[in-house]
PDB file of C-alpha atoms in Angstrom:
ATOM      1  CA  ALA M   1       1.147  -7.014 -17.173  1.00  0.00           C
ATOM      2  CA  GLN M   2      -1.307  -6.756 -14.252  1.00  0.00           C
ATOM      3  CA  SER M   3      -3.328  -3.158 -13.731  1.00  0.00           C
ATOM      4  CA  VAL M   4      -5.911  -1.716 -11.735  1.00  0.00           C
ATOM      5  CA  ALA M   5      -8.665   1.187 -11.871  1.00  0.00           C
ATOM      6  CA  GLN M   6     -10.590   2.891  -9.723  1.00  0.00           C
ATOM      7  CA  PRO M   7     -12.561   5.437 -11.382  1.00  0.00           C
ATOM      8  CA  GLU M   8     -13.961   7.817  -9.069  1.00  0.00           C
ATOM      9  CA  ASP M   9     -11.327   9.927  -7.271  1.00  0.00           C
ATOM     10  CA  GLN M  10     -14.370  10.573  -4.475  1.00  0.00           C
ATOM     11  CA  VAL M  11     -17.068   9.390  -3.352  1.00  0.00           C
ATOM     12  CA  ASN M  12     -19.376  10.941  -0.484  1.00  0.00           C
ATOM     13  CA  VAL M  13     -22.198   9.728   0.762  1.00  0.00           C
ATOM     14  CA  ALA M  14     -24.476  10.695   3.319  1.00  0.00           C
ATOM     15  CA  GLU M  15     -23.789   8.942   7.022  1.00  0.00           C
ATOM     16  CA  GLY M  16     -26.492   6.006   7.253  1.00  0.00           C
ATOM     17  CA  ASN M  17     -26.490   5.732   3.732  1.00  0.00           C
ATOM     18  CA  PRO M  18     -24.534   2.747   1.830  1.00  0.00           C
ATOM     19  CA  LEU M  19     -21.276   2.774  -0.364  1.00  0.00           C
ATOM     20  CA  THR M  20     -19.659   1.551  -3.002  1.00  0.00           C
ATOM     21  CA  VAL M  21     -15.940   2.343  -3.659  1.00  0.00           C
ATOM     22  CA  LYS M  22     -15.078   0.574  -7.705  1.00  0.00           C
ATOM     23  CA  CYS M  23     -12.422  -1.352  -8.386  1.00  0.00           C
ATOM     24  CA  THR M  24     -11.845  -3.009 -11.803  1.00  0.00           C
ATOM     25  CA  TYR M  25      -8.293  -4.642 -12.649  1.00  0.00           C
ATOM     26  CA  SER M  26      -7.081  -6.557 -15.607  1.00  0.00           C
ATOM     27  CA  VAL M  27      -4.284  -9.416 -14.673  1.00  0.00           C
ATOM     28  CA  SER M  28      -3.416 -13.083 -16.790  1.00  0.00           C
ATOM     29  CA  GLY M  29      -4.311 -15.384 -14.911  1.00  0.00           C
ATOM     30  CA  ASN M  30      -6.311 -15.970 -11.612  1.00  0.00           C
ATOM     31  CA  PRO M  31      -5.577 -12.803  -9.342  1.00  0.00           C
ATOM     32  CA  TYR M  32      -5.152 -12.203  -5.676  1.00  0.00           C
ATOM     33  CA  LEU M  33      -7.828  -9.022  -4.778  1.00  0.00           C
ATOM     34  CA  PHE M  34      -7.078  -6.630  -2.216  1.00  0.00           C
ATOM     35  CA  TRP M  35      -8.774  -3.428  -0.621  1.00  0.00           C
ATOM     36  CA  TYR M  36      -6.447  -0.854   1.801  1.00  0.00           C
ATOM     37  CA  VAL M  37      -7.664   1.960   3.854  1.00  0.00           C
ATOM     38  CA  GLN M  38      -5.194   4.768   4.585  1.00  0.00           C
ATOM     39  CA  TYR M  39      -6.863   7.664   7.164  1.00  0.00           C
ATOM     40  CA  PRO M  40      -4.890  11.020   7.183  1.00  0.00           C
ATOM     41  CA  ASN M  41      -0.837  11.367   7.866  1.00  0.00           C
ATOM     42  CA  ARG M  42      -1.722   7.349   8.504  1.00  0.00           C
ATOM     43  CA  GLY M  43      -0.012   4.260   7.372  1.00  0.00           C
ATOM     44  CA  LEU M  44      -2.003   1.726   4.892  1.00  0.00           C
ATOM     45  CA  GLN M  45      -4.376  -0.750   6.985  1.00  0.00           C
ATOM     46  CA  PHE M  46      -5.392  -4.101   5.484  1.00  0.00           C
ATOM     47  CA  LEU M  47      -9.466  -4.579   5.196  1.00  0.00           C
ATOM     48  CA  LEU M  48     -10.220  -7.401   3.146  1.00  0.00           C
ATOM     49  CA  LYS M  49      -9.014  -9.936   0.211  1.00  0.00           C
ATOM     50  CA  TYR M  50     -10.142 -12.108  -2.337  1.00  0.00           C
ATOM     51  CA  ILE M  51      -8.078 -15.520  -2.919  1.00  0.00           C
ATOM     52  CA  THR M  52     -10.534 -17.764  -3.987  1.00  0.00           C
ATOM     53  CA  GLY M  53     -14.186 -19.591  -2.971  1.00  0.00           C
ATOM     54  CA  ASP M  54     -16.840 -17.227  -2.052  1.00  0.00           C
ATOM     55  CA  ASN M  55     -17.493 -14.237  -4.089  1.00  0.00           C
ATOM     56  CA  LEU M  56     -18.725 -11.986  -1.275  1.00  0.00           C
ATOM     57  CA  VAL M  57     -15.629 -11.387   0.833  1.00  0.00           C
ATOM     58  CA  LYS M  58     -16.201 -10.123   4.216  1.00  0.00           C
ATOM     59  CA  GLY M  59     -13.872  -7.647   6.133  1.00  0.00           C
ATOM     60  CA  SER M  60     -12.703  -5.082   9.348  1.00  0.00           C
ATOM     61  CA  TYR M  61     -15.113  -2.398  10.517  1.00  0.00           C
ATOM     62  CA  GLY M  62     -17.843  -3.527   8.247  1.00  0.00           C
ATOM     63  CA  PHE M  63     -16.699  -3.591   4.780  1.00  0.00           C
ATOM     64  CA  GLU M  64     -17.170  -6.392   2.656  1.00  0.00           C
ATOM     65  CA  ALA M  65     -16.611  -6.603  -1.140  1.00  0.00           C
ATOM     66  CA  GLU M  66     -17.863  -8.753  -4.277  1.00  0.00           C
ATOM     67  CA  PHE M  67     -15.734 -10.163  -6.691  1.00  0.00           C
ATOM     68  CA  ASN M  68     -17.069 -10.617 -10.319  1.00  0.00           C
ATOM     69  CA  LYS M  69     -15.071 -12.640 -12.516  1.00  0.00           C
ATOM     70  CA  SER M  70     -16.516 -12.137 -15.562  1.00  0.00           C
ATOM     71  CA  GLN M  71     -16.524  -8.178 -15.095  1.00  0.00           C
ATOM     72  CA  THR M  72     -13.143  -8.139 -13.405  1.00  0.00           C
ATOM     73  CA  SER M  73     -14.614  -6.008 -10.875  1.00  0.00           C
ATOM     74  CA  PHE M  74     -13.871  -6.250  -6.864  1.00  0.00           C
ATOM     75  CA  HIS M  75     -15.972  -3.400  -5.713  1.00  0.00           C
ATOM     76  CA  LEU M  76     -15.861  -2.098  -1.874  1.00  0.00           C
ATOM     77  CA  LYS M  77     -19.082  -1.745  -0.297  1.00  0.00           C
ATOM     78  CA  LYS M  78     -20.335  -1.169   3.166  1.00  0.00           C
ATOM     79  CA  PRO M  79     -24.463  -1.178   4.360  1.00  0.00           C
ATOM     80  CA  SER M  80     -24.137   1.731   6.222  1.00  0.00           C
ATOM     81  CA  ALA M  81     -21.531   4.336   6.186  1.00  0.00           C
ATOM     82  CA  LEU M  82     -19.758   5.669   9.034  1.00  0.00           C
ATOM     83  CA  VAL M  83     -18.205   9.732   9.395  1.00  0.00           C
ATOM     84  CA  SER M  84     -14.862   7.788  10.496  1.00  0.00           C
ATOM     85  CA  ASP M  85     -14.964   5.697   6.943  1.00  0.00           C
ATOM     86  CA  SER M  86     -13.700   9.188   5.856  1.00  0.00           C
ATOM     87  CA  ALA M  87     -10.447   7.948   3.935  1.00  0.00           C
ATOM     88  CA  LEU M  88      -8.739   7.413   0.729  1.00  0.00           C
ATOM     89  CA  TYR M  89      -9.343   3.817   0.013  1.00  0.00           C
ATOM     90  CA  PHE M  90      -7.453   1.309  -2.450  1.00  0.00           C
ATOM     91  CA  CYS M  91      -7.800  -1.352  -4.284  1.00  0.00           C
ATOM     92  CA  ALA M  92      -4.891  -3.395  -5.314  1.00  0.00           C
ATOM     93  CA  VAL M  93      -3.865  -6.545  -7.560  1.00  0.00           C
ATOM     94  CA  ARG M  94      -1.209  -9.646  -6.804  1.00  0.00           C
ATOM     95  CA  PRO M  95      -0.909 -12.456  -9.418  1.00  0.00           C
ATOM     96  CA  TYR M  96       2.728 -13.190  -8.754  1.00  0.00           C
ATOM     97  CA  SER M  97       5.142 -11.451  -6.438  1.00  0.00           C
ATOM     98  CA  THR M  98       4.401  -7.523  -7.145  1.00  0.00           C
ATOM     99  CA  LEU M  99       1.220  -6.070  -5.313  1.00  0.00           C
ATOM    100  CA  THR M 100       0.105  -3.084  -7.579  1.00  0.00           C
ATOM    101  CA  PHE M 101      -2.352  -0.665  -6.550  1.00  0.00           C
ATOM    102  CA  GLY M 102      -5.041   1.460  -7.714  1.00  0.00           C
ATOM    103  CA  LYS M 103      -5.082   5.167  -7.720  1.00  0.00           C
ATOM    104  CA  GLY M 104      -7.180   5.622  -4.569  1.00  0.00           C
ATOM    105  CA  THR M 105     -10.573   6.992  -3.833  1.00  0.00           C
ATOM    106  CA  MET M 106     -10.866   9.008  -1.633  1.00  0.00           C
ATOM    107  CA  LEU M 107     -14.617   8.414   0.620  1.00  0.00           C
ATOM    108  CA  LEU M 108     -16.119  11.522   2.405  1.00  0.00           C
ATOM    109  CA  VAL M 109     -18.797  10.479   4.671  1.00  0.00           C
ATOM    110  CA  SER M 110     -21.153  13.588   5.539  1.00  0.00           C
ATOM    111  CA  PRO M 111     -23.081  13.449   9.162  1.00  0.00           C
TER     112      PRO M 111
ATOM    113  CA  ASP J   1       4.061  -3.973  20.032  1.00  0.00           C
ATOM    114  CA  THR J   2       4.071  -1.663  16.707  1.00  0.00           C
ATOM    115  CA  ALA J   3       3.930  -4.368  14.393  1.00  0.00           C
ATOM    116  CA  VAL J   4       6.018  -2.302  11.515  1.00  0.00           C
ATOM    117  CA  SER J   5       7.836   1.170  12.783  1.00  0.00           C
ATOM    118  CA  GLN J   6       9.592   3.418  10.584  1.00  0.00           C
ATOM    119  CA  THR J   7      12.618   6.193  11.717  1.00  0.00           C
ATOM    120  CA  PRO J   8      12.082   8.793  11.077  1.00  0.00           C
ATOM    121  CA  LYS J   9       8.682  10.410  10.673  1.00  0.00           C
ATOM    122  CA  TYR J  10       9.534  13.571   9.154  1.00  0.00           C
ATOM    123  CA  LEU J  11      12.530  14.196   7.448  1.00  0.00           C
ATOM    124  CA  VAL J  12      13.271  17.854   6.091  1.00  0.00           C
ATOM    125  CA  THR J  13      16.425  17.962   3.777  1.00  0.00           C
ATOM    126  CA  GLN J  14      18.728  19.877   1.761  1.00  0.00           C
ATOM    127  CA  MET J  15      19.313  18.951  -2.131  1.00  0.00           C
ATOM    128  CA  GLY J  16      22.614  17.098  -2.610  1.00  0.00           C
ATOM    129  CA  ASN J  17      22.296  15.554   1.073  1.00  0.00           C
ATOM    130  CA  ASP J  18      22.009  11.868   1.910  1.00  0.00           C
ATOM    131  CA  LYS J  19      19.729  10.401   4.109  1.00  0.00           C
ATOM    132  CA  SER J  20      18.683   7.043   5.836  1.00  0.00           C
ATOM    133  CA  ILE J  21      15.037   5.824   6.329  1.00  0.00           C
ATOM    134  CA  LYS J  22      15.018   2.719   8.898  1.00  0.00           C
ATOM    135  CA  CYS J  23      12.278  -0.105   8.680  1.00  0.00           C
ATOM    136  CA  GLU J  24      11.875  -2.415  11.403  1.00  0.00           C
ATOM    137  CA  GLN J  25       9.500  -5.372  11.697  1.00  0.00           C
ATOM    138  CA  ASN J  26       8.151  -8.073  14.479  1.00  0.00           C
ATOM    139  CA  LEU J  27       5.722  -9.424  13.157  1.00  0.00           C
ATOM    140  CA  GLY J  28       8.553 -12.416  11.974  1.00  0.00           C
ATOM    141  CA  HIS J  29       8.009 -11.949   8.504  1.00  0.00           C
ATOM    142  CA  ASP J  30      10.625 -13.010   5.491  1.00  0.00           C
ATOM    143  CA  THR J  31       9.671 -10.083   3.110  1.00  0.00           C
ATOM    144  CA  MET J  32      10.091  -6.243   3.347  1.00  0.00           C
ATOM    145  CA  TYR J  33       9.090  -4.042   0.854  1.00  0.00           C
ATOM    146  CA  TRP J  34       9.392   0.257   0.256  1.00  0.00           C
ATOM    147  CA  TYR J  35       7.380   2.385  -1.269  1.00  0.00           C
ATOM    148  CA  LYS J  36       6.749   5.822  -2.440  1.00  0.00           C
ATOM    149  CA  GLN J  37       3.598   7.366  -2.730  1.00  0.00           C
ATOM    150  CA  ASP J  38       3.851  11.010  -4.123  1.00  0.00           C
ATOM    151  CA  SER J  39       1.580  14.201  -3.870  1.00  0.00           C
ATOM    152  CA  LYS J  40      -1.024  12.499  -5.849  1.00  0.00           C
ATOM    153  CA  LYS J  41      -1.285  10.294  -3.261  1.00  0.00           C
ATOM    154  CA  PHE J  42       0.016   7.147  -6.213  1.00  0.00           C
ATOM    155  CA  LEU J  43       1.456   4.485  -4.303  1.00  0.00           C
ATOM    156  CA  LYS J  44       4.136   2.394  -6.374  1.00  0.00           C
ATOM    157  CA  ILE J  45       7.003  -0.199  -5.135  1.00  0.00           C
ATOM    158  CA  MET J  46      10.396   0.480  -5.280  1.00  0.00           C
ATOM    159  CA  PHE J  47      11.878  -2.500  -3.734  1.00  0.00           C
ATOM    160  CA  SER J  48      10.927  -6.325  -2.063  1.00  0.00           C
ATOM    161  CA  TYR J  49      13.492  -8.212   0.147  1.00  0.00           C
ATOM    162  CA  ASN J  50      13.018 -11.784   0.504  1.00  0.00           C
ATOM    163  CA  ASN J  51      15.429 -13.040   3.348  1.00  0.00           C
ATOM    164  CA  LYS J  52      17.656 -10.546   3.183  1.00  0.00           C
ATOM    165  CA  GLU J  53      18.216 -11.067  -0.771  1.00  0.00           C
ATOM    166  CA  LEU J  54      16.907  -7.768  -2.826  1.00  0.00           C
ATOM    167  CA  ILE J  55      13.569  -9.749  -5.411  1.00  0.00           C
ATOM    168  CA  ILE J  56      11.871  -6.691  -7.170  1.00  0.00           C
ATOM    169  CA  ASN J  57      13.676  -3.582  -7.774  1.00  0.00           C
ATOM    170  CA  GLU J  58      11.822  -1.877  -9.986  1.00  0.00           C
ATOM    171  CA  THR J  59      13.012   1.679 -11.889  1.00  0.00           C
ATOM    172  CA  VAL J  60      14.327   3.520  -9.385  1.00  0.00           C
ATOM    173  CA  PRO J  61      17.445   5.891  -9.631  1.00  0.00           C
ATOM    174  CA  ASN J  62      20.576   3.790  -8.074  1.00  0.00           C
ATOM    175  CA  ARG J  63      21.117   6.883  -5.589  1.00  0.00           C
ATOM    176  CA  PHE J  64      18.347   4.708  -3.909  1.00  0.00           C
ATOM    177  CA  SER J  65      19.963   1.811  -1.970  1.00  0.00           C
ATOM    178  CA  PRO J  66      18.010  -0.703   0.405  1.00  0.00           C
ATOM    179  CA  LYS J  67      20.161  -2.408   3.061  1.00  0.00           C
ATOM    180  CA  SER J  68      18.624  -5.462   4.705  1.00  0.00           C
ATOM    181  CA  PRO J  69      21.020  -6.136   7.840  1.00  0.00           C
ATOM    182  CA  ASP J  70      18.638  -9.265   8.767  1.00  0.00           C
ATOM    183  CA  LYS J  71      14.580 -10.028   8.058  1.00  0.00           C
ATOM    184  CA  ALA J  72      13.324  -8.099  10.463  1.00  0.00           C
ATOM    185  CA  HIS J  73      15.111  -4.575   8.814  1.00  0.00           C
ATOM    186  CA  LEU J  74      15.056  -3.086   5.617  1.00  0.00           C
ATOM    187  CA  ASN J  75      16.789   0.512   5.223  1.00  0.00           C
ATOM    188  CA  LEU J  76      16.017   3.150   2.460  1.00  0.00           C
ATOM    189  CA  HIS J  77      19.516   5.037   1.596  1.00  0.00           C
ATOM    190  CA  ILE J  78      19.001   8.229  -1.017  1.00  0.00           C
ATOM    191  CA  ASN J  79      22.382  10.096  -2.144  1.00  0.00           C
ATOM    192  CA  SER J  80      22.449  13.392  -3.149  1.00  0.00           C
ATOM    193  CA  LEU J  81      18.363  13.853  -2.557  1.00  0.00           C
ATOM    194  CA  GLU J  82      16.707  15.730  -6.041  1.00  0.00           C
ATOM    195  CA  LEU J  83      13.895  17.769  -5.036  1.00  0.00           C
ATOM    196  CA  GLY J  84      11.555  15.471  -7.102  1.00  0.00           C
ATOM    197  CA  ASP J  85      12.601  12.767  -3.947  1.00  0.00           C
ATOM    198  CA  SER J  86      10.417  14.773  -1.929  1.00  0.00           C
ATOM    199  CA  ALA J  87       7.579  11.815  -1.295  1.00  0.00           C
ATOM    200  CA  VAL J  88       6.135   9.788   1.832  1.00  0.00           C
ATOM    201  CA  TYR J  89       8.362   6.670   1.380  1.00  0.00           C
ATOM    202  CA  PHE J  90       6.331   3.430   3.452  1.00  0.00           C
ATOM    203  CA  CYS J  91       7.798  -0.082   4.540  1.00  0.00           C
ATOM    204  CA  ALA J  92       5.966  -2.877   4.215  1.00  0.00           C
ATOM    205  CA  SER J  93       6.184  -6.428   5.170  1.00  0.00           C
ATOM    206  CA  SER J  94       4.700 -10.022   4.242  1.00  0.00           C
ATOM    207  CA  GLN J  95       4.998 -13.840   4.594  1.00  0.00           C
ATOM    208  CA  THR J  96       5.182 -15.131   1.473  1.00  0.00           C
ATOM    209  CA  SER J  97       4.174 -18.753   1.907  1.00  0.00           C
ATOM    210  CA  GLY J  98       1.846 -17.676  -0.859  1.00  0.00           C
ATOM    211  CA  SER J  99       1.442 -14.245  -2.331  1.00  0.00           C
ATOM    212  CA  SER J 100      -2.266 -13.904  -1.078  1.00  0.00           C
ATOM    213  CA  ASN J 101      -0.862 -12.882   2.015  1.00  0.00           C
ATOM    214  CA  GLU J 102      -1.504  -9.275   2.573  1.00  0.00           C
ATOM    215  CA  GLN J 103       0.977  -6.279   3.257  1.00  0.00           C
ATOM    216  CA  PHE J 104       1.923  -4.876   6.911  1.00  0.00           C
ATOM    217  CA  PHE J 105       2.543  -1.340   6.481  1.00  0.00           C
ATOM    218  CA  GLY J 106       4.467   0.874   8.377  1.00  0.00           C
ATOM    219  CA  PRO J 107       2.924   4.710   9.159  1.00  0.00           C
ATOM    220  CA  GLY J 108       5.329   6.903   6.215  1.00  0.00           C
ATOM    221  CA  THR J 109       8.416   8.778   6.424  1.00  0.00           C
ATOM    222  CA  ARG J 110       7.419  12.218   5.074  1.00  0.00           C
ATOM    223  CA  LEU J 111      10.340  13.295   3.068  1.00  0.00           C
ATOM    224  CA  THR J 112      11.048  16.955   2.239  1.00  0.00           C
ATOM    225  CA  VAL J 113      14.188  18.411  -0.165  1.00  0.00           C
ATOM    226  CA  LEU J 114      14.455  22.059   0.224  1.00  0.00           C
TER     227      LEU J 114
END
């Protein structure tokens, strides 16, 4: 069975600083990995995905993620955080038909 | 031009009642889903329909019954509502030409059972 771990409930970062939201996964076979963002009282929005190829994936709003097969990680990154990036971030894995989500990490960017 | 829409946005009801949540997508996708997000924000798949046929049914009480009249709609009917059913329910859709395709989510329906 597949699983996703987001070890941090909350990440705090000052505006303008780089940010990292961590994700590790466990799945048999080659995974499809996703990041979604949920703003307050809104649905989930797709940020980026890794399917195959380049380990560094670029997505929406300046976010990127690095796939590391040996460490089974798919950390979300952004070089310079904005206050408007404050939201709940979900990592997800999909080896077959079911999309399994991590428990989410709240990102708080302070001015 | 909302891609995935749900109605109602908020639903407050008494225990024991029966209620429905509607979902529609205008993306031309062939697969639709229902997710439940609990009070701790944990997201869990409930159902998945592909071309109007049920393909995933996670461990969900049989009080929950999805209905897909066509590929663009997946409604969720809940019988005999219980306090524990209080949650936010999200509809989503994707195109399953490959499981690499991302899912598009609706805005959610916040169900409160009193």
